[in-house]
Coordinates of C-alpha atoms in Angstrom, one line a residue:
M10 CA 20.0 -2.1 22.0
W11 CA 20.7 -5.4 22.3
L12 CA 17.4 -8.1 21.4
T13 CA 18.1 -11.0 22.7
G14 CA 15.5 -13.9 23.1
A15 CA 13.7 -14.1 20.2
T16 CA 12.9 -16.4 17.3
V17 CA 14.3 -13.9 14.1
I18 CA 12.2 -14.5 10.8
D19 CA 14.2 -12.4 8.5
G20 CA 12.6 -11.8 5.8
T21 CA 14.4 -13.8 3.3
G22 CA 12.6 -16.8 3.4
A23 CA 14.9 -18.4 5.1
D24 CA 14.2 -21.0 7.9
P25 CA 13.5 -19.1 11.6
V26 CA 16.3 -18.9 14.1
P27 CA 15.9 -19.4 17.3
G28 CA 17.0 -17.2 20.1
Q29 CA 19.0 -15.1 17.1
A30 CA 20.0 -11.8 19.1
V31 CA 20.4 -8.3 16.7
L32 CA 22.1 -5.5 17.7
V33 CA 20.9 -2.1 16.8
E34 CA 23.1 1.2 16.7
D35 CA 22.3 4.7 15.1
G36 CA 18.6 3.3 13.6
R37 CA 20.0 0.2 11.7
I38 CA 20.8 -3.2 12.6
A39 CA 24.5 -3.7 13.2
A40 CA 24.8 -7.1 13.8
L41 CA 23.3 -10.5 14.0
G42 CA 24.4 -13.0 17.0
G43 CA 27.7 -12.2 19.0
T44 CA 27.8 -10.5 22.3
P45 CA 26.5 -7.4 23.4
P46 CA 28.5 -4.3 23.7
A47 CA 29.4 -3.1 27.1
G48 CA 26.2 -0.2 28.0
A49 CA 24.1 -1.9 25.5
D50 CA 19.8 -1.3 26.7
V51 CA 18.9 -5.3 26.7
L52 CA 15.0 -6.2 25.2
D53 CA 14.4 -9.3 26.0
L54 CA 12.0 -11.1 23.7
T55 CA 12.6 -14.4 25.0
G56 CA 9.1 -16.5 23.4
L57 CA 8.5 -14.1 20.6
Y58 CA 8.9 -13.8 17.0
L59 CA 11.1 -10.8 15.7
T60 CA 10.2 -10.2 11.5
P61 CA 10.9 -7.0 9.5
G62 CA 8.5 -4.6 9.8
L63 CA 5.7 -5.1 7.5
I64 CA 4.9 -2.8 5.1
D65 CA 1.5 -2.2 3.3
A66 CA 2.3 -1.3 -0.3
H67 CA -1.4 -0.6 -1.2
V68 CA -2.9 1.9 1.4
H69 CA -5.3 5.2 1.0
L70 CA -4.5 7.1 4.4
G71 CA -6.4 9.9 2.9
L72 CA -9.6 8.1 2.5
S73 CA -9.6 6.8 6.6
S74 CA -13.3 8.6 6.8
D75 CA -16.6 7.6 5.8
L76 CA -16.4 7.8 2.3
D77 CA -19.8 9.4 1.4
K78 CA -19.1 12.0 4.0
L79 CA -15.9 13.0 2.4
S80 CA -16.1 12.4 -1.2
T81 CA -20.2 13.4 -2.0
S82 CA -22.2 14.7 0.4
R83 CA -19.2 16.8 2.0
Q84 CA -20.3 16.9 5.8
L85 CA -16.8 16.2 7.2
S86 CA -14.8 19.4 8.5
V87 CA -10.5 19.6 8.0
A88 CA -9.8 19.0 11.1
E89 CA -12.5 15.9 11.6
I90 CA -10.7 14.5 8.1
A91 CA -7.1 15.0 10.0
A92 CA -8.4 13.3 12.8
D93 CA -9.2 10.4 11.1
M94 CA -6.0 10.4 9.0
F95 CA -4.0 10.5 12.0
A96 CA -5.9 7.8 14.0
N97 CA -5.0 5.7 10.9
C98 CA -1.4 6.5 11.1
R99 CA -1.5 5.3 14.7
R100 CA -3.1 1.9 14.4
T101 CA -1.1 1.1 11.0
L102 CA 1.9 1.4 13.3
D103 CA 0.7 -0.3 15.8
S104 CA -0.8 -3.1 13.7
G105 CA 3.7 -3.8 12.8
F106 CA 3.8 -1.8 9.9
T107 CA 6.8 0.3 9.8
T108 CA 6.3 1.7 5.8
V109 CA 3.4 1.6 3.4
R110 CA 3.0 3.4 0.2
D111 CA 0.1 5.3 0.0
T112 CA -1.6 4.9 -3.7
G113 CA -4.0 8.3 -3.7
G114 CA -5.2 10.6 -1.3
V115 CA -2.5 11.9 0.3
D116 CA 0.2 14.5 0.0
D117 CA 3.3 15.6 1.8
G118 CA 1.9 17.1 4.3
I119 CA 0.9 14.4 6.2
A120 CA 4.2 12.3 5.1
R121 CA 6.0 15.0 6.9
V122 CA 4.6 14.9 9.8
V123 CA 4.5 11.4 10.7
A124 CA 8.7 11.5 9.5
D125 CA 9.4 14.2 11.9
G126 CA 7.8 12.6 14.6
R127 CA 4.4 15.0 15.2
V128 CA 2.4 12.0 14.6
P129 CA 2.8 8.3 15.4
G130 CA 2.6 6.7 11.9
P131 CA 4.6 4.8 9.2
R132 CA 7.1 5.9 7.1
I133 CA 5.0 6.9 4.4
L134 CA 5.5 7.1 0.8
H135 CA 3.6 8.3 -2.1
C136 CA 2.1 9.2 -5.7
G137 CA 0.4 12.2 -4.1
P138 CA -3.1 12.7 -6.2
I139 CA -4.1 9.9 -9.0
L140 CA -4.0 10.8 -12.4
V141 CA -7.5 10.0 -13.8
Q142 CA -9.3 10.4 -17.0
T143 CA -12.9 12.5 -16.6
G144 CA -15.6 9.7 -16.1
G145 CA -13.0 7.2 -15.0
H146 CA -11.6 5.3 -11.6
G147 CA -10.8 7.3 -9.0
Y148 CA -13.2 10.1 -9.5
L149 CA -16.5 10.1 -6.5
G150 CA -18.0 12.9 -7.7
A151 CA -21.5 13.0 -8.1
E152 CA -23.0 12.6 -11.7
W153 CA -24.2 16.6 -11.4
D154 CA -20.9 17.7 -10.3
S155 CA -18.5 19.8 -12.3
A156 CA -15.1 19.3 -12.6
E157 CA -14.2 22.6 -11.0
D158 CA -15.7 21.5 -7.8
W159 CA -14.4 18.1 -7.7
D160 CA -10.6 19.8 -7.9
A161 CA -12.3 22.5 -5.1
R162 CA -12.5 19.6 -3.2
Q163 CA -8.9 19.0 -2.3
V164 CA -7.2 20.2 1.2
P165 CA -3.8 21.2 0.4
G166 CA -1.1 19.4 2.7
L167 CA -3.7 17.0 3.6
F168 CA -5.8 15.2 1.2
A169 CA -6.5 15.1 -2.7
L170 CA -7.7 12.2 -3.8
S171 CA -7.1 12.4 -8.1
L172 CA -6.7 15.0 -10.2
L173 CA -8.8 14.7 -13.9
S174 CA -6.6 14.2 -17.0
D175 CA -7.1 14.1 -20.2
G176 CA -4.6 14.1 -23.0
P177 CA -1.1 14.1 -23.3
D178 CA -1.1 17.8 -22.1
S179 CA -3.2 17.4 -19.1
V180 CA -1.3 14.6 -17.9
R181 CA 2.4 16.3 -18.2
R182 CA 1.1 19.1 -16.5
N183 CA -1.2 17.0 -13.6
A184 CA 2.1 14.4 -13.3
R185 CA 4.1 17.8 -12.6
E186 CA 2.0 19.0 -10.0
A187 CA 1.6 15.6 -8.3
F188 CA 5.9 15.8 -8.3
R189 CA 5.7 19.6 -6.8
R190 CA 3.5 17.7 -3.9
G191 CA 6.1 15.5 -2.5
A192 CA 4.7 12.3 -5.1
G193 CA 7.9 9.9 -5.3
F194 CA 6.1 8.2 -7.9
L195 CA 3.1 8.0 -10.1
K196 CA -0.2 6.2 -10.6
M197 CA -2.7 6.0 -12.9
C198 CA -6.0 4.2 -13.3
V199 CA -6.1 2.4 -17.1
T200 CA -9.0 0.3 -16.4
G201 CA -12.9 0.7 -14.6
G202 CA -12.8 -0.6 -10.9
V203 CA -14.6 -1.7 -8.3
V204 CA -15.2 1.1 -6.0
S205 CA -16.4 3.4 -8.9
R206 CA -19.6 5.4 -9.9
H207 CA -19.2 6.1 -13.6
D208 CA -17.5 2.9 -15.4
K209 CA -17.0 -0.7 -15.1
L210 CA -14.6 -2.8 -14.3
T211 CA -14.1 -3.9 -18.5
D212 CA -13.7 -0.4 -19.2
T213 CA -10.4 0.6 -20.5
Q214 CA -9.1 4.3 -19.3
F215 CA -6.2 6.8 -20.8
T216 CA -4.7 5.9 -24.6
H217 CA -1.1 4.9 -25.1
D218 CA 0.2 8.4 -25.2
E219 CA -1.4 9.6 -22.4
I220 CA -0.1 6.9 -20.1
A221 CA 3.8 7.4 -22.1
T222 CA 3.6 11.1 -20.9
A223 CA 3.2 10.1 -17.4
V224 CA 6.1 7.5 -18.2
A225 CA 8.6 10.1 -19.4
E226 CA 7.2 12.4 -16.3
A227 CA 8.4 9.7 -14.1
R228 CA 11.9 8.9 -15.6
A229 CA 12.7 12.1 -15.9
R230 CA 12.3 12.1 -11.8
G231 CA 14.3 8.5 -11.9
T232 CA 10.8 7.1 -10.7
Y233 CA 8.4 4.8 -12.2
V234 CA 4.4 4.4 -12.9
T235 CA 2.1 2.2 -11.4
V236 CA -1.3 1.5 -12.8
H237 CA -4.4 0.7 -11.3
A238 CA -6.1 -2.9 -13.5
H239 CA -8.8 -4.9 -13.6
N240 CA -8.3 -5.8 -17.3
N241 CA -5.5 -7.3 -19.7
E242 CA -6.3 -4.9 -22.3
G243 CA -6.0 -1.8 -20.4
L244 CA -3.0 -3.3 -18.3
R245 CA -0.9 -4.3 -21.7
T246 CA -1.3 -0.7 -23.0
A247 CA -0.2 0.5 -19.9
I248 CA 2.9 -2.0 -19.7
D249 CA 3.6 -1.1 -23.5
A250 CA 3.2 2.2 -22.4
G251 CA 6.5 1.8 -20.2
A252 CA 4.4 1.6 -16.7
K253 CA 6.3 -0.6 -14.0
C254 CA 4.0 -1.8 -11.2
V255 CA 0.3 -3.3 -11.5
E256 CA -2.0 -2.6 -8.0
H257 CA -4.7 -5.9 -8.7
G258 CA -4.0 -7.3 -11.5
S259 CA -7.4 -9.3 -11.2
A260 CA -7.3 -10.5 -15.0
V261 CA -3.5 -11.8 -15.1
D262 CA -2.9 -14.7 -16.6
A263 CA -0.1 -17.1 -17.7
E264 CA 0.5 -14.8 -21.1
M265 CA 0.3 -11.5 -19.2
A266 CA 2.2 -13.1 -16.4
A267 CA 5.2 -13.6 -19.2
L268 CA 4.7 -10.2 -20.3
M269 CA 4.9 -8.4 -17.1
A270 CA 8.2 -10.8 -16.0
E271 CA 9.8 -10.1 -19.5
K272 CA 9.3 -6.0 -18.8
R273 CA 10.2 -6.6 -15.1
V274 CA 6.5 -5.0 -14.0
A275 CA 6.0 -6.2 -10.5
L276 CA 2.3 -7.2 -9.0
V277 CA 1.1 -5.6 -6.3
P278 CA -2.6 -7.8 -5.5
T279 CA -5.1 -6.3 -3.1
L280 CA -7.2 -9.1 -1.7
A281 CA -8.3 -7.7 2.0
V282 CA -10.1 -4.7 0.5
A283 CA -12.1 -7.3 -2.0
H284 CA -13.0 -9.3 0.8
A285 CA -14.0 -6.4 3.0
L286 CA -16.1 -4.9 0.5
L287 CA -17.8 -8.6 -0.6
K288 CA -18.9 -8.4 3.2
D289 CA -20.4 -4.7 3.8
S290 CA -19.6 -2.0 1.1
T291 CA -21.5 0.5 3.8
E292 CA -19.1 0.4 6.5
A293 CA -16.8 2.0 4.0
G294 CA -19.6 4.7 3.3
L295 CA -20.2 3.1 0.2
P296 CA -23.3 1.7 -1.4
A297 CA -24.4 -1.6 -0.8
H298 CA -24.4 -2.3 -4.5
I299 CA -20.7 -2.0 -4.7
G300 CA -20.0 -5.3 -3.2
E301 CA -21.9 -7.0 -6.1
R302 CA -19.0 -5.1 -8.5
V303 CA -16.3 -7.3 -6.5
G304 CA -17.4 -10.2 -9.0
H305 CA -14.7 -12.2 -10.3
V306 CA -11.8 -9.6 -8.4
I307 CA -11.5 -12.3 -5.5
D308 CA -10.7 -15.2 -7.5
G309 CA -8.8 -13.6 -10.4
Q310 CA -6.5 -12.4 -7.8
A311 CA -5.9 -15.5 -6.7
D312 CA -4.9 -16.8 -10.2
A313 CA -3.0 -13.7 -11.2
I314 CA -0.9 -14.6 -8.1
R315 CA -0.4 -18.2 -9.0
A316 CA 0.3 -17.1 -12.7
A317 CA 2.4 -14.5 -11.6
R318 CA 4.4 -16.7 -9.0
A319 CA 5.0 -19.1 -12.1
A320 CA 6.2 -16.6 -14.4
G321 CA 8.9 -14.9 -12.1
V322 CA 7.1 -11.4 -11.5
L323 CA 7.8 -9.6 -8.4
I324 CA 4.7 -9.8 -6.3
G325 CA 4.0 -7.3 -3.3
S326 CA 1.3 -6.9 -1.2
G327 CA -1.1 -4.7 -0.3
S328 CA -4.6 -4.5 1.3
D329 CA -5.9 -1.0 -0.2
Y330 CA -8.5 -0.7 3.1
I331 CA -10.8 2.7 2.6
G332 CA -13.0 4.1 4.9
P333 CA -13.0 4.4 8.5
N334 CA -12.2 0.6 9.8
Q335 CA -8.8 -0.2 8.7
D336 CA -7.9 -1.8 12.0
H337 CA -7.0 -5.0 10.0
R338 CA -4.1 -5.0 7.6
G339 CA -2.5 -8.4 8.7
H340 CA -5.5 -9.8 7.0
E341 CA -3.5 -9.6 3.6
L342 CA -1.3 -12.2 5.3
V343 CA -3.8 -14.2 6.0
L344 CA -5.3 -14.4 2.9
R345 CA -2.1 -14.5 1.0
S346 CA -1.0 -17.3 3.5
E347 CA -4.3 -19.5 2.3
I348 CA -3.1 -18.9 -1.5
E349 CA 0.5 -19.7 -0.9
S350 CA 2.3 -20.1 2.0
P351 CA 2.7 -18.2 5.5
M352 CA 6.4 -17.6 4.4
Q353 CA 5.9 -16.6 1.4
A354 CA 3.0 -14.0 2.6
L355 CA 5.5 -12.5 5.0
V356 CA 8.2 -12.4 2.5
S357 CA 6.1 -10.4 -0.1
A358 CA 4.8 -8.1 3.2
T359 CA 8.6 -7.3 3.8
R360 CA 11.6 -8.4 1.6
D361 CA 9.6 -8.3 -2.1
N362 CA 7.4 -5.0 -1.0
A363 CA 10.7 -2.8 -0.2
R364 CA 12.0 -4.1 -3.6
V365 CA 8.8 -2.9 -5.1
L366 CA 9.7 0.4 -3.3
R367 CA 12.1 0.5 -4.6
I368 CA 13.7 1.0 -1.5
G369 CA 15.2 -2.7 -0.3
D370 CA 19.0 -1.5 0.3
E371 CA 17.5 0.3 3.4
I372 CA 14.6 -2.4 4.8
G373 CA 13.0 -5.4 4.2
T374 CA 14.6 -7.5 5.6
I375 CA 16.9 -8.3 9.1
E376 CA 20.4 -8.0 7.9
P377 CA 23.3 -5.6 9.2
G378 CA 23.0 -2.3 7.5
K379 CA 19.1 -1.9 7.2
L380 CA 17.4 0.4 8.8
A381 CA 16.0 -1.2 12.0
D382 CA 12.2 -1.7 11.8
L383 CA 11.0 -4.4 13.6
A384 CA 8.1 -6.1 14.1
V385 CA 7.6 -8.6 17.5
F386 CA 4.7 -11.2 17.6
G387 CA 3.4 -12.9 20.4
G388 CA 2.9 -16.0 18.6
D389 CA 4.8 -17.7 15.5
P390 CA 3.1 -16.6 12.4
L391 CA 4.3 -19.1 10.3
A392 CA 2.3 -21.8 12.3
D393 CA -0.9 -19.7 12.5
P394 CA -1.0 -16.8 9.9
L395 CA -3.9 -15.3 12.1
V396 CA -1.2 -13.7 14.7
F397 CA -0.7 -11.4 11.6
D398 CA -3.8 -10.1 11.8
D399 CA -4.1 -9.6 15.7
P400 CA -2.7 -6.0 16.8
R401 CA -2.9 -7.3 20.3
Q402 CA -0.3 -9.6 19.1
V403 CA 2.0 -7.4 17.6
K404 CA 3.7 -6.7 21.0
V405 CA 7.0 -4.9 20.0
V406 CA 7.3 -2.5 17.1
L407 CA 10.7 -0.5 16.2
Q408 CA 10.8 2.0 14.0
L409 CA 14.4 3.6 13.1
G410 CA 15.7 1.9 16.1
R411 CA 13.7 3.1 19.1
V412 CA 11.0 1.3 20.4
V413 CA 7.1 2.8 19.7
K414 CA 5.3 0.2 21.1
D415 CA 5.9 -2.1 23.6
I416 CA 2.8 -4.3 25.1
R417 CA 5.1 -7.4 26.4

């Protein structure tokens, strides 16, 4: 396939190249520029803007339904849960996101049906169920529910938000269970969270030994532990125990950023969900008062991005959307553009996210040898970042060199 006429923004931070041709062969980018080989299929992208396929490093595809109906009142059938997840996968791909990292809610069943083409969607890397402590963030059951009742809400092969893990032995068992279900990494919640029923943002969760146990299990599999963290006390414990990625990081300051840089710990901010919950948490099926818990999270994450950038921390990009309205993943790039720049927002959502996911040798930039996961926009997102947030502006999407969306 010969892609011609587009302005190429390659994801490395280099200046855009107008009219840069791209040759795709066998699902990979074979060459930039030159002349088309005989018999090549020509995709005319004149006047459009070509970028690497976007990557969302913090999604919850398993939480694609009304959360109250899904987790508390249990009003949804398995068929309804699956239908909502499959629709979310399709919308995510149509928005230009060709890869996502699911940080809690799915297991390998959904990843497999998307990977083999039975359901349209992005490439899915996932942690399986999150490891959470009893009463901690990631447990959405009511106060009167038992732990056994929470475990019974899992749908094997489709949905499992979290496993209650108390003590190193329990953490070890559940880490191994997550890997058995196809996890590519582990996630733990080491502080309270915004979407919580039983804790505060200032709470710390899990001990050093518990986190170190998960880290040991991840290292044995050649992978890593990422942690949900909204305060630095819990985050410091997690980094000391060997965690290599931080989700949210709303309290990260210059001192913490320096530690993260020293220990090569990445940061994945999640601005979009905080803005959505502040606006109306009931749209996700959450109580209205949840919006009040957002507190300093929005400004805190903005400050964390600036501190982390100054320290040289690898910074990714994640939307963290939950509930049925996950149509605007690109809003994360709009919000990041306001803090840094549209180019930096794009680099974070492509090259740097690929590095966070540890697949930077395969995706994230438009370079020969990389997989041909590509997004084509109708307008210049560097001049107008709102283009990132409009699925109608995503004119073409290629996944492994195949056109999966074309509305030119």
